[in-house]
mmCIF file of C-alpha atoms in Angstrom:
data_model
loop_
_atom_site.group_PDB
_atom_site.id
_atom_site.type_symbol
_atom_site.label_atom_id
_atom_site.label_comp_id
_atom_site.label_asym_id
_atom_site.label_seq_id
_atom_site.Cartn_x
_atom_site.Cartn_y
_atom_site.Cartn_z
ATOM 1 C CA GLN X 9 -24.960 33.279 15.499
ATOM 2 C CA GLN X 10 -25.201 30.015 17.420
ATOM 3 C CA TYR X 11 -22.524 27.986 19.118
ATOM 4 C CA ALA X 12 -22.639 24.338 20.158
ATOM 5 C CA ASN X 13 -20.093 22.073 21.774
ATOM 6 C CA GLU X 14 -20.227 18.312 22.288
ATOM 7 C CA PHE X 15 -17.751 16.304 24.355
ATOM 8 C CA ARG X 16 -17.890 12.542 24.745
ATOM 9 C CA ALA X 17 -15.846 10.037 26.688
ATOM 10 C CA GLY X 18 -16.388 6.324 26.991
ATOM 11 C CA ILE X 19 -14.999 2.837 27.426
ATOM 12 C CA ARG X 20 -15.581 -0.047 25.022
ATOM 13 C CA ALA X 21 -14.917 -3.687 25.841
ATOM 14 C CA ASN X 22 -15.298 -6.696 23.537
ATOM 15 C CA GLU X 23 -14.476 -10.333 24.126
ATOM 16 C CA ARG X 24 -14.644 -13.407 21.897
ATOM 17 C CA ASP X 25 -13.979 -16.844 23.363
ATOM 18 C CA TRP X 26 -13.741 -19.939 21.159
ATOM 19 C CA GLN X 27 -13.936 -23.200 23.097
ATOM 20 C CA ALA X 28 -12.588 -26.469 21.689
ATOM 21 C CA PRO X 29 -14.065 -30.013 21.762
ATOM 22 C CA ARG X 30 -11.940 -32.766 23.214
ATOM 23 C CA PHE X 31 -10.272 -34.231 20.116
ATOM 24 C CA SER X 32 -8.419 -32.921 17.082
ATOM 25 C CA THR X 33 -9.863 -31.531 13.877
ATOM 26 C CA THR X 34 -10.601 -34.376 11.457
ATOM 27 C CA TYR X 35 -11.699 -34.137 7.813
ATOM 28 C CA LEU X 36 -12.972 -36.816 5.423
ATOM 29 C CA VAL X 37 -12.477 -35.285 1.971
ATOM 30 C CA ALA X 38 -14.602 -37.548 -0.237
ATOM 31 C CA GLU X 39 -17.543 -37.436 2.160
ATOM 32 C CA GLY X 40 -17.158 -33.681 2.682
ATOM 33 C CA VAL X 41 -17.501 -33.939 6.461
ATOM 34 C CA GLY X 42 -15.504 -32.992 9.509
ATOM 35 C CA VAL X 43 -15.590 -34.017 13.167
ATOM 36 C CA GLY X 44 -13.899 -32.789 16.306
ATOM 37 C CA ALA X 45 -12.733 -29.243 16.894
ATOM 38 C CA ARG X 46 -12.500 -26.552 14.250
ATOM 39 C CA PRO X 47 -8.855 -25.707 13.399
ATOM 40 C CA GLU X 48 -9.376 -22.130 14.676
ATOM 41 C CA VAL X 49 -10.123 -23.181 18.261
ATOM 42 C CA PRO X 50 -9.298 -22.662 21.045
ATOM 43 C CA GLY X 51 -8.963 -18.897 20.969
ATOM 44 C CA ASP X 52 -9.516 -15.899 23.206
ATOM 45 C CA PHE X 53 -9.654 -12.293 21.902
ATOM 46 C CA ARG X 54 -10.187 -9.213 24.074
ATOM 47 C CA ARG X 55 -10.195 -5.534 23.159
ATOM 48 C CA THR X 56 -10.611 -2.575 25.494
ATOM 49 C CA SER X 57 -10.685 1.008 24.181
ATOM 50 C CA TYR X 58 -10.771 4.349 25.973
ATOM 51 C CA ASP X 59 -12.387 6.947 23.694
ATOM 52 C CA VAL X 60 -12.537 10.751 23.794
ATOM 53 C CA SER X 61 -14.136 13.030 21.182
ATOM 54 C CA GLU X 62 -14.734 16.774 20.956
ATOM 55 C CA THR X 63 -16.887 18.582 18.354
ATOM 56 C CA PHE X 64 -17.464 22.322 18.036
ATOM 57 C CA GLN X 65 -20.187 23.734 15.773
ATOM 58 C CA TYR X 66 -20.797 27.336 14.770
ATOM 59 C CA ALA X 67 -23.913 28.456 12.855
ATOM 60 C CA PHE X 68 -23.937 31.812 11.099
ATOM 61 C CA GLY X 69 -25.945 33.728 8.554
ATOM 62 C CA PRO X 70 -29.275 35.614 8.875
ATOM 63 C CA SER X 71 -31.102 32.460 10.018
ATOM 64 C CA GLY X 72 -28.166 30.340 11.055
ATOM 65 C CA GLU X 73 -28.348 28.478 7.736
ATOM 66 C CA HIS X 74 -24.555 28.170 7.350
ATOM 67 C CA LYS X 75 -22.622 25.826 9.648
ATOM 68 C CA VAL X 76 -18.997 25.127 10.473
ATOM 69 C CA LYS X 77 -18.008 22.004 12.385
ATOM 70 C CA LEU X 78 -14.555 21.177 13.777
ATOM 71 C CA GLY X 79 -13.581 18.242 15.916
ATOM 72 C CA GLY X 80 -11.280 15.422 16.819
ATOM 73 C CA GLN X 81 -11.321 12.012 18.435
ATOM 74 C CA TYR X 82 -8.756 9.861 20.178
ATOM 75 C CA SER X 83 -8.825 6.216 21.164
ATOM 76 C CA ASN X 84 -6.314 4.212 23.195
ATOM 77 C CA GLY X 85 -6.865 0.497 22.850
ATOM 78 C CA ILE X 86 -5.499 -2.624 24.517
ATOM 79 C CA TRP X 87 -5.543 -5.884 22.558
ATOM 80 C CA ARG X 88 -5.096 -9.302 24.188
ATOM 81 C CA GLN X 89 -5.097 -12.541 22.248
ATOM 82 C CA ASN X 90 -4.449 -16.230 22.940
ATOM 83 C CA TYR X 91 -4.631 -17.974 19.580
ATOM 84 C CA LEU X 92 -2.641 -20.199 17.225
ATOM 85 C CA TYR X 93 -4.255 -21.781 14.184
ATOM 86 C CA GLY X 94 -3.955 -25.575 14.165
ATOM 87 C CA LYS X 95 -2.402 -25.906 17.604
ATOM 88 C CA GLY X 96 -4.787 -28.781 18.420
ATOM 89 C CA GLY X 97 -3.704 -30.741 15.343
ATOM 90 C CA ILE X 98 -5.500 -31.388 12.034
ATOM 91 C CA PHE X 99 -6.017 -34.873 10.548
ATOM 92 C CA THR X 100 -7.174 -35.166 6.928
ATOM 93 C CA PHE X 101 -8.232 -38.472 5.362
ATOM 94 C CA GLY X 102 -9.222 -39.142 1.747
ATOM 95 C CA ASP X 103 -12.392 -41.094 2.542
ATOM 96 C CA LEU X 104 -14.000 -43.362 5.118
ATOM 97 C CA ASP X 105 -11.928 -46.367 4.041
ATOM 98 C CA GLN X 106 -8.711 -44.406 4.398
ATOM 99 C CA PHE X 107 -9.924 -43.216 7.797
ATOM 100 C CA GLY X 108 -10.541 -46.820 8.840
ATOM 101 C CA ARG X 109 -6.954 -47.687 7.924
ATOM 102 C CA GLY X 110 -5.626 -44.501 9.501
ATOM 103 C CA GLU X 111 -3.964 -43.343 6.265
ATOM 104 C CA GLY X 112 -3.880 -39.581 5.779
ATOM 105 C CA VAL X 113 -1.964 -36.391 6.495
ATOM 106 C CA TYR X 114 -1.347 -34.511 9.731
ATOM 107 C CA TYR X 115 -0.645 -30.850 10.539
ATOM 108 C CA ARG X 116 0.057 -29.104 13.814
ATOM 109 C CA ALA X 117 1.466 -25.702 14.821
ATOM 110 C CA GLU X 118 3.186 -25.067 18.117
ATOM 111 C CA ALA X 119 4.875 -22.148 19.838
ATOM 112 C CA PRO X 120 6.387 -21.491 23.283
ATOM 113 C CA SER X 121 3.413 -19.164 23.928
ATOM 114 C CA ASP X 122 0.364 -18.092 21.914
ATOM 115 C CA ARG X 123 -0.280 -14.980 24.038
ATOM 116 C CA VAL X 124 -0.025 -11.515 22.464
ATOM 117 C CA ARG X 125 -0.739 -8.189 24.185
ATOM 118 C CA PHE X 126 -0.122 -4.653 22.958
ATOM 119 C CA ASN X 127 -1.467 -1.084 23.028
ATOM 120 C CA PHE X 128 -2.419 0.890 19.929
ATOM 121 C CA GLU X 129 -3.835 4.347 19.277
ATOM 122 C CA GLU X 130 -6.341 5.792 16.789
ATOM 123 C CA LEU X 131 -6.559 9.508 16.034
ATOM 124 C CA GLY X 132 -8.996 11.468 13.879
ATOM 125 C CA LEU X 133 -9.285 15.201 13.015
ATOM 126 C CA TYR X 134 -12.069 16.640 10.875
ATOM 127 C CA GLY X 135 -13.608 19.853 9.629
ATOM 128 C CA GLN X 136 -16.853 20.518 7.755
ATOM 129 C CA LEU X 137 -18.526 23.536 6.151
ATOM 130 C CA GLN X 138 -22.180 23.633 5.091
ATOM 131 C CA VAL X 139 -23.360 26.627 3.046
ATOM 132 C CA GLN X 140 -26.879 27.354 1.843
ATOM 133 C CA VAL X 141 -26.327 28.629 -1.703
ATOM 134 C CA MET X 142 -30.068 28.857 -2.468
ATOM 135 C CA PRO X 143 -33.163 28.808 -0.248
ATOM 136 C CA ARG X 144 -33.630 25.074 -0.925
ATOM 137 C CA LEU X 145 -30.106 23.980 -1.779
ATOM 138 C CA SER X 146 -27.124 23.510 0.520
ATOM 139 C CA LEU X 147 -23.587 22.402 -0.300
ATOM 140 C CA LEU X 148 -21.337 20.590 2.127
ATOM 141 C CA GLY X 149 -17.589 20.126 2.068
ATOM 142 C CA GLY X 150 -15.266 18.536 4.579
ATOM 143 C CA LEU X 151 -11.910 16.926 5.225
ATOM 144 C CA ARG X 152 -10.945 14.195 7.689
ATOM 145 C CA TRP X 153 -7.539 12.837 8.651
ATOM 146 C CA ASP X 154 -7.152 9.437 10.336
ATOM 147 C CA ARG X 155 -4.113 7.773 11.848
ATOM 148 C CA GLN X 156 -3.662 4.364 13.432
ATOM 149 C CA ILE X 157 -0.521 4.097 15.548
ATOM 150 C CA LEU X 158 0.705 0.555 16.101
ATOM 151 C CA PRO X 159 3.409 -0.269 18.638
ATOM 152 C CA LYS X 160 6.993 -0.023 17.495
ATOM 153 C CA PRO X 161 9.217 -3.130 17.356
ATOM 154 C CA ALA X 162 10.985 -1.872 20.482
ATOM 155 C CA THR X 163 7.772 -2.182 22.511
ATOM 156 C CA VAL X 164 6.308 -5.327 20.900
ATOM 157 C CA PRO X 165 8.672 -8.280 20.484
ATOM 158 C CA ILE X 166 8.518 -8.872 16.736
ATOM 159 C CA ARG X 167 12.013 -10.221 16.935
ATOM 160 C CA PRO X 168 14.178 -9.519 13.874
ATOM 161 C CA ASP X 169 15.441 -12.800 12.442
ATOM 162 C CA THR X 170 18.753 -12.366 10.632
ATOM 163 C CA ALA X 171 18.610 -15.821 9.046
ATOM 164 C CA PHE X 172 15.164 -15.059 7.614
ATOM 165 C CA ALA X 173 16.317 -11.680 6.267
ATOM 166 C CA ALA X 174 19.293 -13.304 4.554
ATOM 167 C CA ALA X 175 17.160 -16.064 3.027
ATOM 168 C CA PHE X 176 14.218 -13.961 1.790
ATOM 169 C CA GLY X 177 15.718 -10.499 1.392
ATOM 170 C CA ILE X 178 13.185 -8.682 3.589
ATOM 171 C CA THR X 179 12.862 -8.024 7.298
ATOM 172 C CA ASN X 180 10.262 -9.873 9.325
ATOM 173 C CA ALA X 181 9.973 -7.075 11.917
ATOM 174 C CA GLY X 182 8.367 -4.298 9.862
ATOM 175 C CA VAL X 183 5.406 -2.494 11.434
ATOM 176 C CA PRO X 184 2.767 -0.792 9.211
ATOM 177 C CA ASN X 185 2.829 2.986 9.454
ATOM 178 C CA ASP X 186 0.433 4.759 7.065
ATOM 179 C CA ARG X 187 0.157 8.491 7.765
ATOM 180 C CA GLY X 188 -1.403 10.043 4.672
ATOM 181 C CA ASN X 189 -5.051 9.202 5.322
ATOM 182 C CA PHE X 190 -6.788 12.386 4.180
ATOM 183 C CA GLY X 191 -10.421 11.878 3.243
ATOM 184 C CA PRO X 192 -12.311 14.694 1.459
ATOM 185 C CA ARG X 193 -16.130 14.805 1.654
ATOM 186 C CA LEU X 194 -18.634 16.561 -0.643
ATOM 187 C CA GLY X 195 -22.396 16.685 -0.242
ATOM 188 C CA LEU X 196 -25.560 18.255 -1.630
ATOM 189 C CA LEU X 197 -28.823 18.706 0.286
ATOM 190 C CA TRP X 198 -32.006 19.714 -1.535
ATOM 191 C CA ASP X 199 -35.711 19.996 -0.802
ATOM 192 C CA GLY X 200 -38.602 20.954 -3.084
ATOM 193 C CA GLY X 201 -42.334 21.094 -3.511
ATOM 194 C CA ARG X 202 -44.829 23.573 -2.151
ATOM 195 C CA SER X 203 -44.787 21.978 1.277
ATOM 196 C CA HIS X 204 -41.221 20.722 1.121
ATOM 197 C CA GLU X 205 -42.531 17.226 0.490
ATOM 198 C CA TRP X 206 -39.483 16.346 -1.633
ATOM 199 C CA SER X 207 -35.937 16.049 -0.310
ATOM 200 C CA GLY X 208 -32.723 14.658 -1.639
ATOM 201 C CA ALA X 209 -29.145 14.084 -0.542
ATOM 202 C CA LEU X 210 -26.022 13.242 -2.532
ATOM 203 C CA ALA X 211 -22.786 12.357 -0.731
ATOM 204 C CA LEU X 212 -19.315 11.717 -2.129
ATOM 205 C CA GLY X 213 -16.358 10.900 0.051
ATOM 206 C CA ARG X 214 -13.208 8.957 0.732
ATOM 207 C CA TYR X 215 -12.965 6.963 3.957
ATOM 208 C CA TYR X 216 -10.078 5.122 5.593
ATOM 209 C CA GLY X 217 -10.008 2.020 7.748
ATOM 210 C CA GLY X 218 -7.275 0.470 9.857
ATOM 211 C CA LEU X 219 -5.407 -2.743 10.415
ATOM 212 C CA ASN X 220 -7.215 -5.516 12.280
ATOM 213 C CA PRO X 221 -5.342 -6.043 15.595
ATOM 214 C CA ALA X 222 -5.699 -9.816 15.122
ATOM 215 C CA THR X 223 -3.695 -9.585 11.880
ATOM 216 C CA PHE X 224 -0.953 -7.629 13.619
ATOM 217 C CA SER X 225 -0.976 -10.238 16.401
ATOM 218 C CA GLU X 226 -0.351 -12.953 13.822
ATOM 219 C CA ALA X 227 2.827 -11.164 12.705
ATOM 220 C CA VAL X 228 3.897 -10.752 16.335
ATOM 221 C CA LEU X 229 3.385 -14.448 17.066
ATOM 222 C CA ALA X 230 4.755 -15.863 13.786
ATOM 223 C CA ASP X 231 8.127 -14.120 14.008
ATOM 224 C CA GLY X 232 10.031 -17.398 13.950
ATOM 225 C CA ALA X 233 8.715 -18.820 17.205
ATOM 226 C CA VAL X 234 6.018 -20.914 15.465
ATOM 227 C CA THR X 235 7.015 -24.406 14.380
ATOM 228 C CA VAL X 236 4.914 -26.471 11.974
ATOM 229 C CA GLN X 237 4.804 -30.268 12.117
ATOM 230 C CA ARG X 238 3.567 -32.228 9.104
ATOM 231 C CA GLY X 239 3.225 -35.874 8.301
ATOM 232 C CA LEU X 240 1.951 -38.141 5.530
ATOM 233 C CA GLY X 241 1.413 -41.784 6.313
ATOM 234 C CA SER X 242 -0.420 -44.066 8.730
ATOM 235 C CA TYR X 243 -1.968 -42.800 11.970
ATOM 236 C CA PRO X 244 -3.786 -45.702 13.637
ATOM 237 C CA THR X 245 -3.597 -43.958 17.034
ATOM 238 C CA TRP X 246 -6.093 -41.248 15.922
ATOM 239 C CA PRO X 247 -7.216 -38.994 17.601
ATOM 240 C CA ALA X 248 -3.979 -38.997 19.607
ATOM 241 C CA ALA X 249 -1.269 -36.761 18.120
ATOM 242 C CA PRO X 250 1.416 -38.688 16.220
ATOM 243 C CA ASP X 251 5.044 -38.659 17.301
ATOM 244 C CA SER X 252 8.007 -37.314 15.354
ATOM 245 C CA ALA X 253 8.642 -40.711 13.771
ATOM 246 C CA THR X 254 5.285 -40.780 11.926
ATOM 247 C CA ALA X 255 5.136 -36.999 11.345
ATOM 248 C CA PRO X 256 8.815 -36.141 10.906
ATOM 249 C CA TYR X 257 8.612 -32.823 9.028
ATOM 250 C CA PHE X 258 9.325 -29.735 11.156
ATOM 251 C CA ALA X 259 9.818 -26.206 9.822
ATOM 252 C CA ARG X 260 9.418 -22.583 10.940
ATOM 253 C CA ARG X 261 6.442 -20.445 9.974
ATOM 254 C CA PHE X 262 6.510 -16.656 9.475
ATOM 255 C CA THR X 263 3.968 -13.897 8.833
ATOM 256 C CA VAL X 264 5.425 -10.611 7.592
ATOM 257 C CA PHE X 265 4.276 -7.301 6.163
ATOM 258 C CA GLY X 266 6.242 -7.514 3.002
ATOM 259 C CA PRO X 267 7.612 -5.131 2.370
ATOM 260 C CA SER X 268 6.079 -3.103 5.207
ATOM 261 C CA ARG X 269 6.748 0.284 3.599
ATOM 262 C CA GLN X 270 4.198 -0.610 0.909
ATOM 263 C CA TYR X 271 1.396 -1.151 3.417
ATOM 264 C CA LYS X 272 -1.636 1.127 3.034
ATOM 265 C CA ASN X 273 -4.737 1.359 5.188
ATOM 266 C CA PRO X 274 -7.936 0.269 3.407
ATOM 267 C CA ARG X 275 -9.438 3.170 1.438
ATOM 268 C CA THR X 276 -13.071 3.392 0.306
ATOM 269 C CA PHE X 277 -14.660 5.797 -2.152
ATOM 270 C CA LYS X 278 -18.402 6.158 -1.517
ATOM 271 C CA ALA X 279 -21.118 7.714 -3.664
ATOM 272 C CA ASP X 280 -24.598 7.594 -2.103
ATOM 273 C CA LEU X 281 -27.907 9.063 -3.223
ATOM 274 C CA GLN X 282 -31.212 9.291 -1.321
ATOM 275 C CA ILE X 283 -34.518 10.776 -2.510
ATOM 276 C CA THR X 284 -37.462 11.072 -0.109
ATOM 277 C CA ARG X 285 -41.111 11.930 -0.798
ATOM 278 C CA SER X 286 -43.533 12.735 2.023
ATOM 279 C CA LEU X 287 -47.055 11.431 1.332
ATOM 280 C CA PRO X 288 -50.352 12.167 3.062
ATOM 281 C CA GLY X 289 -51.165 10.304 6.266
ATOM 282 C CA PHE X 290 -47.679 10.318 7.851
ATOM 283 C CA THR X 291 -46.364 8.140 5.020
ATOM 284 C CA THR X 292 -42.896 8.435 3.486
ATOM 285 C CA ALA X 293 -41.435 6.857 0.341
ATOM 286 C CA ARG X 294 -37.674 6.610 -0.037
ATOM 287 C CA LEU X 295 -35.297 5.615 -2.847
ATOM 288 C CA ILE X 296 -31.587 4.927 -2.262
ATOM 289 C CA ALA X 297 -28.655 4.051 -4.516
ATOM 290 C CA GLY X 298 -24.942 3.780 -3.935
ATOM 291 C CA TYR X 299 -21.564 2.617 -5.168
ATOM 292 C CA HIS X 300 -18.536 1.882 -2.960
ATOM 293 C CA HIS X 301 -15.057 0.956 -4.160
ATOM 294 C CA THR X 302 -12.474 -0.221 -1.612
ATOM 295 C CA ASP X 303 -8.801 -0.741 -2.378
ATOM 296 C CA PHE X 304 -5.623 -1.462 -0.409
ATOM 297 C CA LEU X 305 -7.247 -4.567 1.092
ATOM 298 C CA LEU X 306 -4.721 -6.996 2.556
ATOM 299 C CA ARG X 307 -3.983 -10.130 0.560
ATOM 300 C CA THR X 308 -1.678 -12.994 1.480
ATOM 301 C CA SER X 309 0.949 -14.639 -0.705
ATOM 302 C CA ASP X 310 3.318 -17.472 0.148
ATOM 303 C CA LEU X 311 6.953 -16.389 -0.295
ATOM 304 C CA ASN X 312 8.272 -19.906 0.220
ATOM 305 C CA LEU X 313 6.664 -21.733 -2.675
ATOM 306 C CA LEU X 314 8.936 -23.113 -5.367
ATOM 307 C CA GLY X 315 10.126 -20.504 -7.842
ATOM 308 C CA SER X 316 7.984 -21.996 -10.617
ATOM 309 C CA PRO X 317 5.203 -24.598 -10.663
ATOM 310 C CA LEU X 318 6.094 -28.166 -11.570
ATOM 311 C CA ASP X 319 2.905 -28.599 -13.587
ATOM 312 C CA PHE X 320 -0.662 -27.324 -14.059
ATOM 313 C CA THR X 321 -4.033 -28.928 -13.456
ATOM 314 C CA GLN X 322 -6.601 -29.294 -16.243
ATOM 315 C CA GLU X 323 -8.192 -26.075 -14.898
ATOM 316 C CA GLY X 324 -4.887 -24.229 -15.272
ATOM 317 C CA ARG X 325 -4.030 -24.035 -11.566
ATOM 318 C CA PRO X 326 -0.308 -24.313 -10.736
ATOM 319 C CA VAL X 327 0.974 -27.416 -8.966
ATOM 320 C CA TYR X 328 3.896 -27.128 -6.546
ATOM 321 C CA GLY X 329 5.658 -30.121 -5.025
ATOM 322 C CA THR X 330 5.469 -33.896 -5.352
ATOM 323 C CA LEU X 331 1.830 -34.998 -5.300
ATOM 324 C CA VAL X 332 0.693 -38.005 -3.268
ATOM 325 C CA GLN X 333 -2.809 -39.490 -3.557
ATOM 326 C CA GLN X 334 -4.587 -41.274 -0.703
ATOM 327 C CA GLY X 335 -8.105 -42.196 -1.768
ATOM 328 C CA GLY X 336 -9.889 -38.930 -2.503
ATOM 329 C CA LEU X 337 -7.064 -36.860 -0.971
ATOM 330 C CA LEU X 338 -4.329 -35.304 -3.132
ATOM 331 C CA THR X 339 -1.579 -33.458 -1.284
ATOM 332 C CA ALA X 340 2.032 -32.409 -1.679
ATOM 333 C CA ALA X 341 4.638 -34.420 0.166
ATOM 334 C CA PRO X 342 5.749 -32.355 3.195
ATOM 335 C CA GLY X 343 8.562 -30.000 2.238
ATOM 336 C CA SER X 344 8.534 -30.851 -1.485
ATOM 337 C CA ASN X 345 6.770 -27.592 -2.390
ATOM 338 C CA ARG X 346 9.086 -25.349 -0.367
ATOM 339 C CA ARG X 347 11.734 -23.139 -1.966
ATOM 340 C CA ILE X 348 13.947 -22.747 1.103
ATOM 341 C CA PRO X 349 14.339 -25.778 3.402
ATOM 342 C CA GLY X 350 13.659 -25.262 7.087
ATOM 343 C CA TYR X 351 10.811 -22.809 6.422
ATOM 344 C CA ASP X 352 7.168 -23.753 5.948
ATOM 345 C CA LEU X 353 4.456 -21.224 5.098
ATOM 346 C CA VAL X 354 5.816 -17.667 4.854
ATOM 347 C CA SER X 355 2.781 -15.403 4.626
ATOM 348 C CA ALA X 356 3.479 -11.977 3.109
ATOM 349 C CA LEU X 357 0.703 -9.438 3.704
ATOM 350 C CA ALA X 358 0.406 -6.777 0.996
ATOM 351 C CA SER X 359 -2.201 -4.084 0.272
ATOM 352 C CA THR X 360 -3.127 -5.334 -3.204
ATOM 353 C CA GLY X 361 -6.813 -6.310 -2.885
ATOM 354 C CA PHE X 362 -9.950 -4.411 -3.852
ATOM 355 C CA SER X 363 -13.733 -4.782 -3.849
ATOM 356 C CA ASN X 364 -16.751 -3.134 -5.481
ATOM 357 C CA TYR X 365 -20.131 -2.765 -3.782
ATOM 358 C CA TYR X 366 -23.396 -1.664 -5.370
ATOM 359 C CA GLN X 367 -26.682 -1.001 -3.635
ATOM 360 C CA ALA X 368 -30.202 0.095 -4.597
ATOM 361 C CA GLY X 369 -33.390 0.088 -2.562
ATOM 362 C CA VAL X 370 -36.883 1.435 -2.170
ATOM 363 C CA SER X 371 -39.024 1.687 0.952
ATOM 364 C CA ILE X 372 -42.374 3.023 2.087
ATOM 365 C CA SER X 373 -43.320 3.539 5.716
ATOM 366 C CA ARG X 374 -45.909 5.124 7.953
ATOM 367 C CA GLU X 375 -45.054 6.255 11.464
ATOM 368 C CA ALA X 376 -48.054 7.639 13.322
ATOM 369 C CA SER X 377 -48.587 8.300 17.009
ATOM 370 C CA ARG X 378 -52.079 6.822 16.668
ATOM 371 C CA GLY X 379 -53.535 4.264 14.311
ATOM 372 C CA LEU X 380 -51.662 1.905 11.996
ATOM 373 C CA SER X 381 -47.908 2.107 11.395
ATOM 374 C CA PHE X 382 -46.088 -0.047 8.853
ATOM 375 C CA SER X 383 -42.860 -0.384 6.879
ATOM 376 C CA ALA X 384 -41.967 -2.266 3.683
ATOM 377 C CA ALA X 385 -38.620 -2.219 1.899
ATOM 378 C CA TYR X 386 -36.659 -3.982 -0.796
#
């Protein structure tokens, strides 16, 4: 019987800083070019996490061939963000001639403050049992539970907006809260050959992710405090921002988890296979294959489009609003594609996306303390 214990504690810090050039984002559609700042800048993102993990392992059997592992981990994170898409203004012109005449469209987002700060927690508990059922065959089974705890509306000011709730029939202040993240794991370990030159591993499991803090920050910021300005006309003062006379459309922008009770953390099923063959001269050949399926990915829909499209393009895409053409630029007149006046884009985040991932590979390598070492893989 053998016992082992591992305790870890640490601090993680990450920072991303997007600097902006001096003048607004500008696109020329027909030429396919852009100048000035990107619409995402400026932006500042900072994350600090305090992590603790504890793992206990117990080996039993005549030769310690059976193993039990139990453990848990806890993380307390702080997220800080200064960011608002399009706050520097976005000009779009149909082509170079339209740009020369200053004829195009304008977009800008503004808010009293683009600063968001909150704490969140991540918790994980897991257990694993490995049993040697035959001299060269071991089976592994395990279970892991994960939980991401986001701040409640009482601690983060996602302000409930009664006018929004009456207009759209859902609350804008819902906070995701997915508790049932149980991930089973199954595995098979095998080795063969006279000198154990063959080995193989098969792993099946379900894994859970969490919500990106930047996405949660968007819902915190766009709780009715963000105002969108749009314009369609002549802007000869480019790159200076137009006034309300030449860009007269103003409306509120929201981002909501809608409805929040249907939110699920991303879930991935993984099936991975690896076969290894040891060759003479410190050389190893390896074959891998795998399939991963992820569902409950967040997708965005606009709740404030017109109830039905006004027409369809020749490719079958729906058209909402009154279309206006300026050279190579075709846009909807500001507000003409909106179902409820006074509201612009209303982004509803729902766990309806999925993805499939396939992998296969082969490699051969030689790792020697003396002489030639090499590696090749595809």
